[in-house]
Amino acid sequence: MEETEDFVGQGPHPVDDDLFKEPMKKRRRSDRDQRFRAFPSVEQSALKEYEKLESRTRRVLSNTYQKLIHSVFLDDSIPNGVKYLINRLLALIEKPSLDPIYIGLFGSTGAGKSSLINAIIQQAMFLPVSGESICTSCIVQVSSGCCEQYEAKIHLLSDQEWKEELKNLTKLLHRTEELDREEADAWDRDDAVEEAIWKLQMLYGNGAERKNYEELLRAKPKGKIPTSRIITLKAEEAEELSVKLDPYIRMHRRDLDGESAETQIWPLIKHVEVTLPKSEMIPEGVVLVDIPGTGDFNSKRDEMWKKTIDKCSVIWLISDIERVSGGRAHEDLLNESIKACQRGFCRDVALVVTKTDKLHLLEYLRERKVGNQAIQSQREAILERNEMIKLQRNRILKEKLKRKLPADSKVLEASDLVYTVSAQEYWQQALLTEEETEIPKLRGYIRKRLLDKKRRMVTKYVTEAFGLLLLTDSFNCMENLPNEFLHMSGLRRFVEEKIQLLEKVIDQCFAHIKQPLQEGVRNAKASYRRILGTCLVRSRGNQGFHQTLKAVCLKNGIYASRTLARIDLNEAITQPIYDQIDPVFGGIFRMESRRR
């Protein structure tokens, strides 16, 4: 195990200090070619054309930058306009070729997210999967990089962040009222309490749940905590890194004294970043993110959960074949995914149905409608059921998206919104072929999104460069200098006119949203009691549920757990408002499908 230090990135330098900075060196051709390994020949050709156009543009910008630097090198006073141009040219030259594409795999524990990632990256059992063990609720990111080794960075909560969680955990465990021994023995432990006890025992040992906050602050954790709060693991082979990583992101319910030192710091883990060497399966520039479905009890982890969802340009809603037909957890995840589209950055949502090899043939044949073509085998039954699920869920998902999103949203143009996959059959191929498992189809989905983003990026880059070069050329036209004041006054009039038009449009927006907003507030006032009652009812009885309610109050109306559906009272009671304003709001604040 190797520890690394944190580094805080520095902001841009002041203009005068950075004028004569050398542009960043270009990536070597051999390195660039390695990035195309995950693409078939036709897609490689398109990518190479985009790279050539971008490279030529960068070369022109670099030459222009060098000429400007040489022309002003001996000048005591550099005009502000030239300073601006030099800094804009340098920024454009050093602009990254492509911002990462984050693909969020969003689903409950046991839905098959880790198994799916393992299949996509062609590494069986690389990430631990949920079985008798329970995986942590932390976010795990997997990407392909330029490194030659497999690497994982485990980020821990800061000291202050853990103190905040510790305070909440002890408040949850230590009841404010005095109970006699008989009442305490009869008290039923709730899921929230069980999890709090588990965390404290794991970090501080048996009996930690009986200590107060001040005592635990003085207690020494069982595991070693690095001062940098980052643990770096490296390995030459995938299997080696998997073994090292396993204790950090997988938990076993066994005797706590038998846990390894790595497992003992599990409650402190915030998120994990895994980097693979150059891969033929996952292109460089793509980040697969395993996002727990419910968030987290810790405020910082929960905040990161929300930010990670918003950072994803693609969200795959992962659902087990046996849970895809409904249930509150599935609906909550779907609604959260749609909200990410409404907020603007997410362009695509798809439902990925996992474990499709799970089918009881006799039960399926009994429930199957009479009159269909005869089923001869398990494989035929699986494929038939997959097609039915695609038709049903595609229609339901598209209808839901149409109600929530503007009519020109790009996600509504997709012909395939549902994928039926089997990670197990991908490896075994006892019933299905590799293509029928649809793992290759998801890889194609990833490549297409990367190609589309690269094309948009290059188009935008060349357009921006062209505008900057035109501006640079205007500084060489000496005849325009006497008319500078006239140009400035004309520009000022133009801007003022556009601001007036903008104010009128904003007034119209407010007028359109006022009526549905008022209607939504009335509905929310009329329905909040019923909504709260729905949120706080449990199917298996309410014994001990008062502790979950206590956790909800401690976290200002929000409680996230691995075992319960996420509770967010604030969002629930305001949902009637969103139901009314979503269509209007989406029409005002939207990304146009072509120009974004």
PDB file of C-alpha atoms in Angstrom, residues 209-460:
ATOM      1  CA  GLU A 209     -21.846   2.186  20.592  1.00  0.00           C
ATOM      2  CA  ARG A 210     -22.153   2.739  24.372  1.00  0.00           C
ATOM      3  CA  LYS A 211     -19.669   5.624  24.439  1.00  0.00           C
ATOM      4  CA  ASN A 212     -20.618   9.263  24.028  1.00  0.00           C
ATOM      5  CA  TYR A 213     -19.272  11.696  21.437  1.00  0.00           C
ATOM      6  CA  GLU A 214     -16.451  13.098  23.604  1.00  0.00           C
ATOM      7  CA  GLU A 215     -15.252   9.616  24.575  1.00  0.00           C
ATOM      8  CA  LEU A 216     -15.137   8.483  20.951  1.00  0.00           C
ATOM      9  CA  LEU A 217     -13.199  11.621  19.966  1.00  0.00           C
ATOM     10  CA  ARG A 218     -10.496  10.539  22.416  1.00  0.00           C
ATOM     11  CA  ALA A 219     -10.647   6.880  21.319  1.00  0.00           C
ATOM     12  CA  LYS A 220      -8.031   5.529  18.929  1.00  0.00           C
ATOM     13  CA  PRO A 221      -9.411   3.910  15.740  1.00  0.00           C
ATOM     14  CA  LYS A 222      -8.527   0.239  15.195  1.00  0.00           C
ATOM     15  CA  GLY A 223      -7.253   0.816  11.661  1.00  0.00           C
ATOM     16  CA  LYS A 224      -4.392   3.043  10.503  1.00  0.00           C
ATOM     17  CA  ILE A 225      -5.599   6.295   8.942  1.00  0.00           C
ATOM     18  CA  PRO A 226      -3.141   8.079   6.606  1.00  0.00           C
ATOM     19  CA  THR A 227      -2.624  11.791   7.272  1.00  0.00           C
ATOM     20  CA  SER A 228      -3.247  12.590   3.600  1.00  0.00           C
ATOM     21  CA  ARG A 229      -6.700  10.896   3.825  1.00  0.00           C
ATOM     22  CA  ILE A 230      -5.873   9.201   0.499  1.00  0.00           C
ATOM     23  CA  ILE A 231      -4.757   5.594   0.089  1.00  0.00           C
ATOM     24  CA  THR A 232      -3.162   4.681  -3.255  1.00  0.00           C
ATOM     25  CA  LEU A 233      -2.991   1.075  -4.401  1.00  0.00           C
ATOM     26  CA  LYS A 234      -1.038  -0.049  -7.480  1.00  0.00           C
ATOM     27  CA  ALA A 235      -0.645  -3.400  -9.230  1.00  0.00           C
ATOM     28  CA  GLU A 236       0.713  -4.850 -12.467  1.00  0.00           C
ATOM     29  CA  GLU A 237      -2.315  -7.119 -12.982  1.00  0.00           C
ATOM     30  CA  ALA A 238      -6.042  -6.598 -12.565  1.00  0.00           C
ATOM     31  CA  GLU A 239      -6.403  -9.578 -10.226  1.00  0.00           C
ATOM     32  CA  GLU A 240      -3.696  -8.228  -7.936  1.00  0.00           C
ATOM     33  CA  LEU A 241      -5.363  -4.815  -7.609  1.00  0.00           C
ATOM     34  CA  SER A 242      -8.762  -6.468  -7.099  1.00  0.00           C
ATOM     35  CA  VAL A 243      -7.414  -8.417  -4.116  1.00  0.00           C
ATOM     36  CA  LYS A 244      -5.904  -5.249  -2.604  1.00  0.00           C
ATOM     37  CA  LEU A 245      -9.047  -3.202  -3.225  1.00  0.00           C
ATOM     38  CA  ASP A 246     -11.565  -5.781  -2.037  1.00  0.00           C
ATOM     39  CA  PRO A 247     -11.333  -5.129   1.746  1.00  0.00           C
ATOM     40  CA  TYR A 248     -11.916  -1.406   1.259  1.00  0.00           C
ATOM     41  CA  ILE A 249     -15.141  -1.602  -0.731  1.00  0.00           C
ATOM     42  CA  ARG A 250     -16.680  -4.842   0.488  1.00  0.00           C
ATOM     43  CA  MET A 251     -17.935  -5.683   3.956  1.00  0.00           C
ATOM     44  CA  HIS A 252     -18.478  -9.096   5.564  1.00  0.00           C
ATOM     45  CA  ARG A 253     -20.883  -9.508   8.472  1.00  0.00           C
ATOM     46  CA  ARG A 254     -18.634 -11.560  10.724  1.00  0.00           C
ATOM     47  CA  ASP A 255     -16.834 -11.199  14.009  1.00  0.00           C
ATOM     48  CA  LEU A 256     -15.498  -7.645  14.119  1.00  0.00           C
ATOM     49  CA  ASP A 257     -12.280  -8.684  15.846  1.00  0.00           C
ATOM     50  CA  GLY A 258     -11.424 -10.787  12.812  1.00  0.00           C
ATOM     51  CA  GLU A 259     -11.579  -7.895  10.368  1.00  0.00           C
ATOM     52  CA  SER A 260      -8.481  -6.779   8.499  1.00  0.00           C
ATOM     53  CA  ALA A 261      -6.921  -3.347   9.070  1.00  0.00           C
ATOM     54  CA  GLU A 262      -8.231  -2.239   5.674  1.00  0.00           C
ATOM     55  CA  THR A 263     -11.807  -3.231   6.481  1.00  0.00           C
ATOM     56  CA  GLN A 264     -11.656  -1.443   9.842  1.00  0.00           C
ATOM     57  CA  ILE A 265     -11.531   2.006   8.199  1.00  0.00           C
ATOM     58  CA  TRP A 266     -14.496   1.222   5.945  1.00  0.00           C
ATOM     59  CA  PRO A 267     -16.817   3.837   7.598  1.00  0.00           C
ATOM     60  CA  LEU A 268     -14.372   6.612   6.618  1.00  0.00           C
ATOM     61  CA  ILE A 269     -14.302   5.842   2.873  1.00  0.00           C
ATOM     62  CA  LYS A 270     -15.762   8.691   0.824  1.00  0.00           C
ATOM     63  CA  HIS A 271     -15.213   7.545  -2.759  1.00  0.00           C
ATOM     64  CA  VAL A 272     -12.876   5.374  -4.829  1.00  0.00           C
ATOM     65  CA  GLU A 273     -11.218   6.133  -8.187  1.00  0.00           C
ATOM     66  CA  VAL A 274      -9.922   3.176 -10.221  1.00  0.00           C
ATOM     67  CA  THR A 275      -7.732   3.728 -13.299  1.00  0.00           C
ATOM     68  CA  LEU A 276      -7.047   0.947 -15.805  1.00  0.00           C
ATOM     69  CA  PRO A 277      -4.175   0.839 -18.308  1.00  0.00           C
ATOM     70  CA  LYS A 278      -5.048   1.616 -21.944  1.00  0.00           C
ATOM     71  CA  SER A 279      -7.985  -0.612 -22.741  1.00  0.00           C
ATOM     72  CA  GLU A 280      -9.473  -2.101 -25.876  1.00  0.00           C
ATOM     73  CA  MET A 281     -12.874  -2.214 -24.170  1.00  0.00           C
ATOM     74  CA  ILE A 282     -13.345   1.207 -22.586  1.00  0.00           C
ATOM     75  CA  PRO A 283     -12.016   4.281 -24.444  1.00  0.00           C
ATOM     76  CA  GLU A 284      -9.862   6.854 -22.725  1.00  0.00           C
ATOM     77  CA  GLY A 285     -12.058   9.788 -21.783  1.00  0.00           C
ATOM     78  CA  VAL A 286     -14.938   7.648 -20.468  1.00  0.00           C
ATOM     79  CA  VAL A 287     -15.580   7.288 -16.720  1.00  0.00           C
ATOM     80  CA  LEU A 288     -17.988   4.607 -15.487  1.00  0.00           C
ATOM     81  CA  VAL A 289     -19.434   5.607 -12.121  1.00  0.00           C
ATOM     82  CA  ASP A 290     -21.073   3.129  -9.746  1.00  0.00           C
ATOM     83  CA  ILE A 291     -23.607   5.354  -7.928  1.00  0.00           C
ATOM     84  CA  PRO A 292     -25.439   3.902  -4.904  1.00  0.00           C
ATOM     85  CA  GLY A 293     -29.161   4.356  -5.272  1.00  0.00           C
ATOM     86  CA  THR A 294     -30.016   5.980  -1.956  1.00  0.00           C
ATOM     87  CA  GLY A 295     -27.260   8.450  -1.122  1.00  0.00           C
ATOM     88  CA  ASP A 296     -25.605   8.405   2.304  1.00  0.00           C
ATOM     89  CA  PHE A 297     -26.261   9.296   5.960  1.00  0.00           C
ATOM     90  CA  ASN A 298     -23.062  11.381   5.992  1.00  0.00           C
ATOM     91  CA  SER A 299     -23.759  14.900   4.710  1.00  0.00           C
ATOM     92  CA  LYS A 300     -20.557  15.193   2.667  1.00  0.00           C
ATOM     93  CA  ARG A 301     -20.998  11.790   1.025  1.00  0.00           C
ATOM     94  CA  ASP A 302     -24.643  12.592   0.316  1.00  0.00           C
ATOM     95  CA  GLU A 303     -23.686  15.948  -1.184  1.00  0.00           C
ATOM     96  CA  MET A 304     -21.101  14.183  -3.358  1.00  0.00           C
ATOM     97  CA  TRP A 305     -23.788  11.667  -4.387  1.00  0.00           C
ATOM     98  CA  LYS A 306     -25.952  14.509  -5.720  1.00  0.00           C
ATOM     99  CA  LYS A 307     -23.046  16.261  -7.456  1.00  0.00           C
ATOM    100  CA  THR A 308     -21.943  13.013  -9.103  1.00  0.00           C
ATOM    101  CA  ILE A 309     -25.421  12.470 -10.545  1.00  0.00           C
ATOM    102  CA  ASP A 310     -25.397  16.029 -11.915  1.00  0.00           C
ATOM    103  CA  LYS A 311     -21.917  15.504 -13.409  1.00  0.00           C
ATOM    104  CA  CYS A 312     -23.034  12.535 -15.523  1.00  0.00           C
ATOM    105  CA  SER A 313     -23.883  13.235 -19.164  1.00  0.00           C
ATOM    106  CA  VAL A 314     -25.345   9.711 -19.412  1.00  0.00           C
ATOM    107  CA  ILE A 315     -27.289   7.828 -16.729  1.00  0.00           C
ATOM    108  CA  TRP A 316     -27.992   4.120 -16.884  1.00  0.00           C
ATOM    109  CA  LEU A 317     -30.768   3.144 -14.508  1.00  0.00           C
ATOM    110  CA  ILE A 318     -29.744  -0.374 -13.427  1.00  0.00           C
ATOM    111  CA  SER A 319     -32.546  -2.712 -12.377  1.00  0.00           C
ATOM    112  CA  ASP A 320     -32.640  -6.445 -11.671  1.00  0.00           C
ATOM    113  CA  ILE A 321     -35.026  -8.361 -13.993  1.00  0.00           C
ATOM    114  CA  GLU A 322     -37.090  -9.352 -10.951  1.00  0.00           C
ATOM    115  CA  ARG A 323     -37.521  -5.743  -9.750  1.00  0.00           C
ATOM    116  CA  VAL A 324     -37.968  -3.910 -13.041  1.00  0.00           C
ATOM    117  CA  SER A 325     -41.764  -4.044 -13.000  1.00  0.00           C
ATOM    118  CA  GLY A 326     -42.092  -1.443 -10.276  1.00  0.00           C
ATOM    119  CA  GLY A 327     -41.645  -0.797  -6.621  1.00  0.00           C
ATOM    120  CA  ARG A 328     -40.898   2.434  -4.830  1.00  0.00           C
ATOM    121  CA  ALA A 329     -37.110   2.094  -5.024  1.00  0.00           C
ATOM    122  CA  HIS A 330     -37.181   1.711  -8.818  1.00  0.00           C
ATOM    123  CA  GLU A 331     -39.536   4.672  -9.243  1.00  0.00           C
ATOM    124  CA  ASP A 332     -37.410   6.856  -6.951  1.00  0.00           C
ATOM    125  CA  LEU A 333     -34.284   6.091  -8.978  1.00  0.00           C
ATOM    126  CA  LEU A 334     -36.104   6.782 -12.248  1.00  0.00           C
ATOM    127  CA  ASN A 335     -37.398  10.126 -10.953  1.00  0.00           C
ATOM    128  CA  GLU A 336     -33.892  11.091  -9.784  1.00  0.00           C
ATOM    129  CA  SER A 337     -32.535  10.255 -13.264  1.00  0.00           C
ATOM    130  CA  ILE A 338     -35.193  12.364 -14.988  1.00  0.00           C
ATOM    131  CA  LYS A 339     -34.400  15.284 -12.663  1.00  0.00           C
ATOM    132  CA  ALA A 340     -30.765  15.078 -13.797  1.00  0.00           C
ATOM    133  CA  CYS A 341     -32.013  15.562 -17.384  1.00  0.00           C
ATOM    134  CA  GLN A 342     -34.176  18.487 -16.289  1.00  0.00           C
ATOM    135  CA  ARG A 343     -31.189  20.163 -14.635  1.00  0.00           C
ATOM    136  CA  GLY A 344     -29.536  20.229 -18.045  1.00  0.00           C
ATOM    137  CA  PHE A 345     -26.212  18.409 -18.121  1.00  0.00           C
ATOM    138  CA  CYS A 346     -27.471  14.843 -18.570  1.00  0.00           C
ATOM    139  CA  ARG A 347     -28.202  14.154 -22.240  1.00  0.00           C
ATOM    140  CA  ASP A 348     -29.204  10.484 -22.170  1.00  0.00           C
ATOM    141  CA  VAL A 349     -31.076   8.154 -19.849  1.00  0.00           C
ATOM    142  CA  ALA A 350     -31.411   4.431 -20.460  1.00  0.00           C
ATOM    143  CA  LEU A 351     -32.858   1.539 -18.470  1.00  0.00           C
ATOM    144  CA  VAL A 352     -30.436  -1.390 -18.245  1.00  0.00           C
ATOM    145  CA  VAL A 353     -32.212  -4.558 -17.069  1.00  0.00           C
ATOM    146  CA  THR A 354     -29.681  -6.967 -15.546  1.00  0.00           C
ATOM    147  CA  LYS A 355     -29.582 -10.685 -14.704  1.00  0.00           C
ATOM    148  CA  THR A 356     -31.867 -11.528 -17.638  1.00  0.00           C
ATOM    149  CA  ASP A 357     -30.615 -15.138 -17.594  1.00  0.00           C
ATOM    150  CA  LYS A 358     -32.698 -15.678 -14.426  1.00  0.00           C
ATOM    151  CA  LEU A 359     -35.848 -17.404 -15.679  1.00  0.00           C
ATOM    152  CA  HIS A 360     -37.895 -20.369 -14.406  1.00  0.00           C
ATOM    153  CA  LEU A 361     -39.003 -21.975 -17.637  1.00  0.00           C
ATOM    154  CA  LEU A 362     -42.070 -23.858 -16.351  1.00  0.00           C
ATOM    155  CA  GLU A 363     -43.405 -20.773 -14.550  1.00  0.00           C
ATOM    156  CA  TYR A 364     -42.782 -18.620 -17.612  1.00  0.00           C
ATOM    157  CA  LEU A 365     -44.601 -21.073 -19.921  1.00  0.00           C
ATOM    158  CA  ARG A 366     -47.560 -21.285 -17.534  1.00  0.00           C
ATOM    159  CA  GLU A 367     -47.939 -17.485 -17.360  1.00  0.00           C
ATOM    160  CA  ARG A 368     -47.292 -16.999 -21.059  1.00  0.00           C
ATOM    161  CA  LYS A 369     -50.278 -16.033 -23.205  1.00  0.00           C
ATOM    162  CA  VAL A 370     -51.799 -18.815 -25.320  1.00  0.00           C
ATOM    163  CA  GLY A 371     -51.436 -18.575 -29.090  1.00  0.00           C
ATOM    164  CA  ASN A 372     -47.835 -17.454 -29.247  1.00  0.00           C
ATOM    165  CA  GLN A 373     -45.202 -19.385 -31.129  1.00  0.00           C
ATOM    166  CA  ALA A 374     -44.081 -22.501 -29.272  1.00  0.00           C
ATOM    167  CA  ILE A 375     -41.047 -22.139 -27.017  1.00  0.00           C
ATOM    168  CA  GLN A 376     -38.530 -24.938 -27.453  1.00  0.00           C
ATOM    169  CA  SER A 377     -35.801 -23.963 -24.964  1.00  0.00           C
ATOM    170  CA  GLN A 378     -34.708 -21.794 -22.066  1.00  0.00           C
ATOM    171  CA  ARG A 379     -32.778 -19.567 -24.466  1.00  0.00           C
ATOM    172  CA  GLU A 380     -35.847 -18.883 -26.618  1.00  0.00           C
ATOM    173  CA  ALA A 381     -37.867 -18.045 -23.517  1.00  0.00           C
ATOM    174  CA  ILE A 382     -35.181 -15.600 -22.280  1.00  0.00           C
ATOM    175  CA  LEU A 383     -34.965 -13.852 -25.653  1.00  0.00           C
ATOM    176  CA  GLU A 384     -38.757 -13.622 -25.982  1.00  0.00           C
ATOM    177  CA  ARG A 385     -39.108 -12.185 -22.472  1.00  0.00           C
ATOM    178  CA  ASN A 386     -36.291  -9.697 -23.157  1.00  0.00           C
ATOM    179  CA  GLU A 387     -38.104  -8.388 -26.242  1.00  0.00           C
ATOM    180  CA  MET A 388     -41.384  -8.051 -24.322  1.00  0.00           C
ATOM    181  CA  ILE A 389     -39.642  -6.159 -21.517  1.00  0.00           C
ATOM    182  CA  LYS A 390     -37.998  -3.836 -24.034  1.00  0.00           C
ATOM    183  CA  LEU A 391     -41.309  -3.006 -25.714  1.00  0.00           C
ATOM    184  CA  GLN A 392     -43.152  -2.463 -22.423  1.00  0.00           C
ATOM    185  CA  ARG A 393     -40.492  -0.531 -20.528  1.00  0.00           C
ATOM    186  CA  ASN A 394     -39.440   1.517 -23.582  1.00  0.00           C
ATOM    187  CA  ARG A 395     -43.032   2.754 -23.990  1.00  0.00           C
ATOM    188  CA  ILE A 396     -43.449   3.484 -20.248  1.00  0.00           C
ATOM    189  CA  LEU A 397     -40.089   5.258 -19.972  1.00  0.00           C
ATOM    190  CA  LYS A 398     -40.645   7.362 -23.095  1.00  0.00           C
ATOM    191  CA  GLU A 399     -44.106   8.440 -21.889  1.00  0.00           C
ATOM    192  CA  LYS A 400     -42.647   9.455 -18.534  1.00  0.00           C
ATOM    193  CA  LEU A 401     -39.825  11.403 -20.182  1.00  0.00           C
ATOM    194  CA  LYS A 402     -42.290  13.175 -22.515  1.00  0.00           C
ATOM    195  CA  ARG A 403     -44.299  14.379 -19.522  1.00  0.00           C
ATOM    196  CA  LYS A 404     -41.230  15.808 -17.812  1.00  0.00           C
ATOM    197  CA  LEU A 405     -38.920  17.033 -20.604  1.00  0.00           C
ATOM    198  CA  PRO A 406     -39.231  19.508 -23.516  1.00  0.00           C
ATOM    199  CA  ALA A 407     -40.409  17.985 -26.797  1.00  0.00           C
ATOM    200  CA  ASP A 408     -37.033  18.615 -28.488  1.00  0.00           C
ATOM    201  CA  SER A 409     -34.942  16.864 -25.792  1.00  0.00           C
ATOM    202  CA  LYS A 410     -32.341  14.645 -27.421  1.00  0.00           C
ATOM    203  CA  VAL A 411     -33.129  11.687 -25.160  1.00  0.00           C
ATOM    204  CA  LEU A 412     -36.627  11.487 -26.700  1.00  0.00           C
ATOM    205  CA  GLU A 413     -35.069  10.888 -30.129  1.00  0.00           C
ATOM    206  CA  ALA A 414     -33.430   7.641 -28.989  1.00  0.00           C
ATOM    207  CA  SER A 415     -34.924   4.502 -30.499  1.00  0.00           C
ATOM    208  CA  ASP A 416     -33.476   2.276 -27.764  1.00  0.00           C
ATOM    209  CA  LEU A 417     -34.114   3.337 -24.187  1.00  0.00           C
ATOM    210  CA  VAL A 418     -34.006  -0.169 -22.704  1.00  0.00           C
ATOM    211  CA  TYR A 419     -31.216  -2.782 -22.742  1.00  0.00           C
ATOM    212  CA  THR A 420     -31.523  -6.344 -21.428  1.00  0.00           C
ATOM    213  CA  VAL A 421     -28.152  -7.694 -20.309  1.00  0.00           C
ATOM    214  CA  SER A 422     -26.655 -10.683 -18.552  1.00  0.00           C
ATOM    215  CA  ALA A 423     -23.148 -10.312 -17.163  1.00  0.00           C
ATOM    216  CA  GLN A 424     -23.096 -13.934 -16.048  1.00  0.00           C
ATOM    217  CA  GLU A 425     -23.975 -15.251 -19.495  1.00  0.00           C
ATOM    218  CA  TYR A 426     -21.388 -12.924 -21.035  1.00  0.00           C
ATOM    219  CA  TRP A 427     -18.709 -14.987 -19.277  1.00  0.00           C
ATOM    220  CA  GLN A 428     -20.327 -18.429 -19.423  1.00  0.00           C
ATOM    221  CA  GLN A 429     -22.338 -18.334 -22.707  1.00  0.00           C
ATOM    222  CA  ALA A 430     -24.247 -21.442 -21.646  1.00  0.00           C
ATOM    223  CA  LEU A 431     -27.595 -20.072 -22.863  1.00  0.00           C
ATOM    224  CA  LEU A 432     -26.888 -16.832 -24.726  1.00  0.00           C
ATOM    225  CA  THR A 433     -24.259 -15.757 -27.236  1.00  0.00           C
ATOM    226  CA  GLU A 434     -21.982 -12.809 -26.461  1.00  0.00           C
ATOM    227  CA  GLU A 435     -24.082 -10.510 -28.681  1.00  0.00           C
ATOM    228  CA  GLU A 436     -27.326 -11.659 -27.065  1.00  0.00           C
ATOM    229  CA  THR A 437     -26.049 -10.624 -23.631  1.00  0.00           C
ATOM    230  CA  GLU A 438     -25.978  -7.033 -25.043  1.00  0.00           C
ATOM    231  CA  ILE A 439     -22.685  -6.220 -23.316  1.00  0.00           C
ATOM    232  CA  PRO A 440     -21.122  -5.437 -26.761  1.00  0.00           C
ATOM    233  CA  LYS A 441     -24.158  -3.250 -27.501  1.00  0.00           C
ATOM    234  CA  LEU A 442     -23.487  -1.174 -24.387  1.00  0.00           C
ATOM    235  CA  ARG A 443     -19.831  -0.800 -25.434  1.00  0.00           C
ATOM    236  CA  GLY A 444     -21.064   0.476 -28.790  1.00  0.00           C
ATOM    237  CA  TYR A 445     -23.344   2.902 -26.923  1.00  0.00           C
ATOM    238  CA  ILE A 446     -20.316   4.237 -25.021  1.00  0.00           C
ATOM    239  CA  ARG A 447     -18.225   4.649 -28.193  1.00  0.00           C
ATOM    240  CA  LYS A 448     -21.047   6.470 -29.990  1.00  0.00           C
ATOM    241  CA  ARG A 449     -21.442   8.964 -27.146  1.00  0.00           C
ATOM    242  CA  LEU A 450     -17.694   9.605 -27.143  1.00  0.00           C
ATOM    243  CA  LEU A 451     -17.632  10.106 -30.930  1.00  0.00           C
ATOM    244  CA  ASP A 452     -20.597  12.494 -30.761  1.00  0.00           C
ATOM    245  CA  LYS A 453     -18.969  14.501 -27.989  1.00  0.00           C
ATOM    246  CA  LYS A 454     -15.641  14.639 -29.838  1.00  0.00           C
ATOM    247  CA  ARG A 455     -17.368  15.898 -32.998  1.00  0.00           C
ATOM    248  CA  ARG A 456     -19.235  18.600 -31.057  1.00  0.00           C
ATOM    249  CA  MET A 457     -16.079  19.596 -29.196  1.00  0.00           C
ATOM    250  CA  VAL A 458     -13.984  19.928 -32.378  1.00  0.00           C
ATOM    251  CA  THR A 459     -16.729  21.928 -34.111  1.00  0.00           C
ATOM    252  CA  LYS A 460     -16.944  24.302 -31.156  1.00  0.00           C
TER     253      LYS A 460
END
